[in-house]
Amino acid sequence: MSENIGGKWTLDITDLRSGITEANRLIRVADSEFKAAAAGMGDWTKNADGLTAKIKSLNTIVDVQEQKVSALKQEYAQVASEKGANSKAAQDLEVKINNETASLNKNKLELEKTQSALNNFGNETVDTAKKQEELKDKTEKLTEKVNDFAKKALVAVTAYIVTGK
C-alpha cells in the first residue's frame, strides 16, 4: 500500500478500516521520524535543518490525511446511497470526515507557517551577513582613523622630545 514514508501512497477503500489504520500508522511514523531528527537540535525552530525536517514530516502527514479524507468521502457516498444520508453509519462517517478535515487543515496551516519560518530564516541569515559586513567596514574605518591619530600623536610626541617644545 505504501512505497515509503516520504513518498506518495494511496488508500485502498475496499477495506476502509485497515486503510485508515495504515494511514494512522504512517502519520505516527512520519511524526516519530521528525522527533528523532529534531531530538539533537535543541530548538529546531531556530535551525534550518529542523525546519526542513518538520516540513518533510508535515508534507507526508498532509498527503496521508488528504487520502484519508478522500477515502472517507467515498465511503460516505456509498453508505449514504445504500442506507440514506440520515443513517447512523452515514452520520458517523460525516463526523469522521469533519474531524479529519479539521486535523488536515490544522496541519496545512502548520506547514504553511513552518515554510514561512524557513523562508524568513534564510532572509534573516542574509540580513545578518549584511549587518556583519557593514560592521566590518565601520570597524576598518575606525581602525584607520585610530591609526592616523596614533601616527599624528607619535609625530607630535617625537617632535616635542626632539625640540623640547
XYZ file of C-alpha atoms in Angstrom:
165
model
C 0.000 0.000 0.000
C 2.874 2.442 0.556
C 6.298 2.704 -1.002
C 7.984 4.735 1.720
C 7.062 7.278 4.309
C 8.324 10.260 2.333
C 6.634 9.224 -0.916
C 3.105 9.175 -2.265
C 0.774 6.357 -1.363
C -2.860 5.614 -1.970
C -5.522 4.408 0.394
C -7.398 1.318 -0.743
C -11.017 1.974 0.183
C -12.078 -1.630 -0.401
C -11.117 -2.210 3.221
C -11.566 1.250 4.715
C -10.861 0.234 8.289
C -7.459 -1.326 7.544
C -6.636 1.545 5.175
C -7.381 4.128 7.882
C -5.348 2.082 10.356
C -2.396 2.065 7.969
C -2.793 5.799 7.318
C -2.744 6.496 11.063
C 0.358 4.328 11.388
C 2.083 6.246 8.574
C 1.253 9.533 10.307
C 2.751 8.262 13.578
C 5.889 7.069 11.741
C 6.314 10.439 9.982
C 5.878 12.264 13.286
C 8.355 9.971 15.072
C 10.917 10.444 12.273
C 10.714 14.193 12.791
C 11.056 13.826 16.560
C 14.129 11.627 16.100
C 15.705 14.122 13.687
C 14.906 17.118 15.899
C 15.984 15.499 19.175
C 19.616 16.546 18.827
C 18.894 20.049 17.559
C 17.661 21.745 20.685
C 15.200 24.367 19.477
C 14.520 23.061 15.963
C 12.551 26.220 15.117
C 15.827 28.176 15.044
C 17.610 25.694 12.806
C 17.190 25.395 9.027
C 17.657 21.623 9.203
C 14.992 21.404 11.903
C 12.539 23.463 9.889
C 13.261 21.349 6.803
C 12.685 18.134 8.773
C 9.371 19.483 10.084
C 8.297 20.467 6.566
C 9.107 16.973 5.281
C 7.117 15.415 8.123
C 4.154 17.738 7.624
C 4.135 17.142 3.852
C 3.873 13.405 4.479
C 1.184 13.850 7.118
C -0.851 16.209 4.899
C -0.631 13.779 1.960
C -1.836 10.894 4.133
C -4.627 12.959 5.672
C -5.830 14.080 2.236
C -6.053 10.426 1.232
C -7.968 9.625 4.432
C -10.486 12.412 3.823
C -10.919 11.333 0.220
C -11.460 7.688 1.207
C -13.916 8.657 3.929
C -15.868 10.815 1.462
C -16.046 7.926 -0.991
C -17.217 5.605 1.758
C -19.773 8.190 2.895
C -21.177 8.478 -0.642
C -21.537 4.704 -0.826
C -23.161 4.404 2.619
C -25.445 7.384 2.020
C -26.684 5.889 -1.253
C -27.243 2.457 0.321
C -28.600 3.388 3.754
C -29.515 7.049 3.399
C -27.754 10.265 4.422
C -29.583 10.298 7.750
C -28.499 6.788 8.717
C -26.286 6.327 11.763
C -23.467 4.894 9.620
C -23.560 7.887 7.230
C -23.645 10.384 10.088
C -20.754 8.621 11.843
C -18.757 8.896 8.626
C -19.694 12.557 8.323
C -18.308 13.186 11.830
C -15.089 11.347 10.893
C -14.814 13.403 7.703
C -15.250 16.637 9.646
C -12.685 15.613 12.286
C -10.148 14.515 9.669
C -10.731 17.700 7.670
C -10.132 19.794 10.792
C -6.910 17.914 11.513
C -5.839 18.238 7.868
C -6.481 21.990 7.872
C -4.556 22.383 11.128
C -1.553 20.565 9.637
C -1.754 22.566 6.412
C -1.659 25.763 8.453
C 1.303 24.482 10.462
C 3.056 23.511 7.219
C 2.459 26.998 5.817
C 3.824 28.623 8.987
C 6.872 26.339 9.025
C 7.621 27.064 5.362
C 7.308 30.773 6.094
C 9.649 30.411 9.079
C 12.211 28.640 6.875
C 11.948 31.405 4.263
C 12.341 34.043 6.987
C 15.269 32.105 8.427
C 17.034 32.423 5.091
C 16.219 36.126 4.907
C 17.468 36.673 8.456
C 20.711 34.924 7.578
C 21.192 37.254 4.599
C 20.352 40.282 6.766
C 22.812 39.155 9.431
C 25.542 38.717 6.821
C 24.873 42.227 5.503
C 24.994 43.688 9.011
C 28.243 41.854 9.715
C 29.738 43.270 6.514
C 28.612 46.786 7.483
C 30.114 46.352 10.948
C 33.353 45.123 9.410
C 33.514 48.193 7.141
C 32.846 50.549 10.060
C 35.470 48.793 12.180
C 38.044 49.087 9.395
C 37.320 52.821 9.003
C 37.554 53.361 12.745
C 40.850 51.440 12.829
C 42.205 53.677 10.056
C 41.196 56.809 11.988
C 42.775 55.483 15.191
C 45.974 54.623 13.308
C 46.076 58.088 11.708
C 45.554 59.709 15.109
C 48.231 57.485 16.651
C 50.703 58.430 13.899
C 49.995 62.149 14.365
C 50.321 61.797 18.129
C 53.606 59.904 17.730
C 54.948 62.606 15.385
C 53.886 65.305 17.851
C 55.454 63.496 20.812
C 58.643 62.857 18.833
C 58.795 66.497 17.747
C 58.296 67.628 21.342
C 61.062 65.328 22.560
C 63.474 66.411 19.829
C 62.775 70.109 20.020
C 61.729 70.280 23.610
C 58.634 72.265 22.633
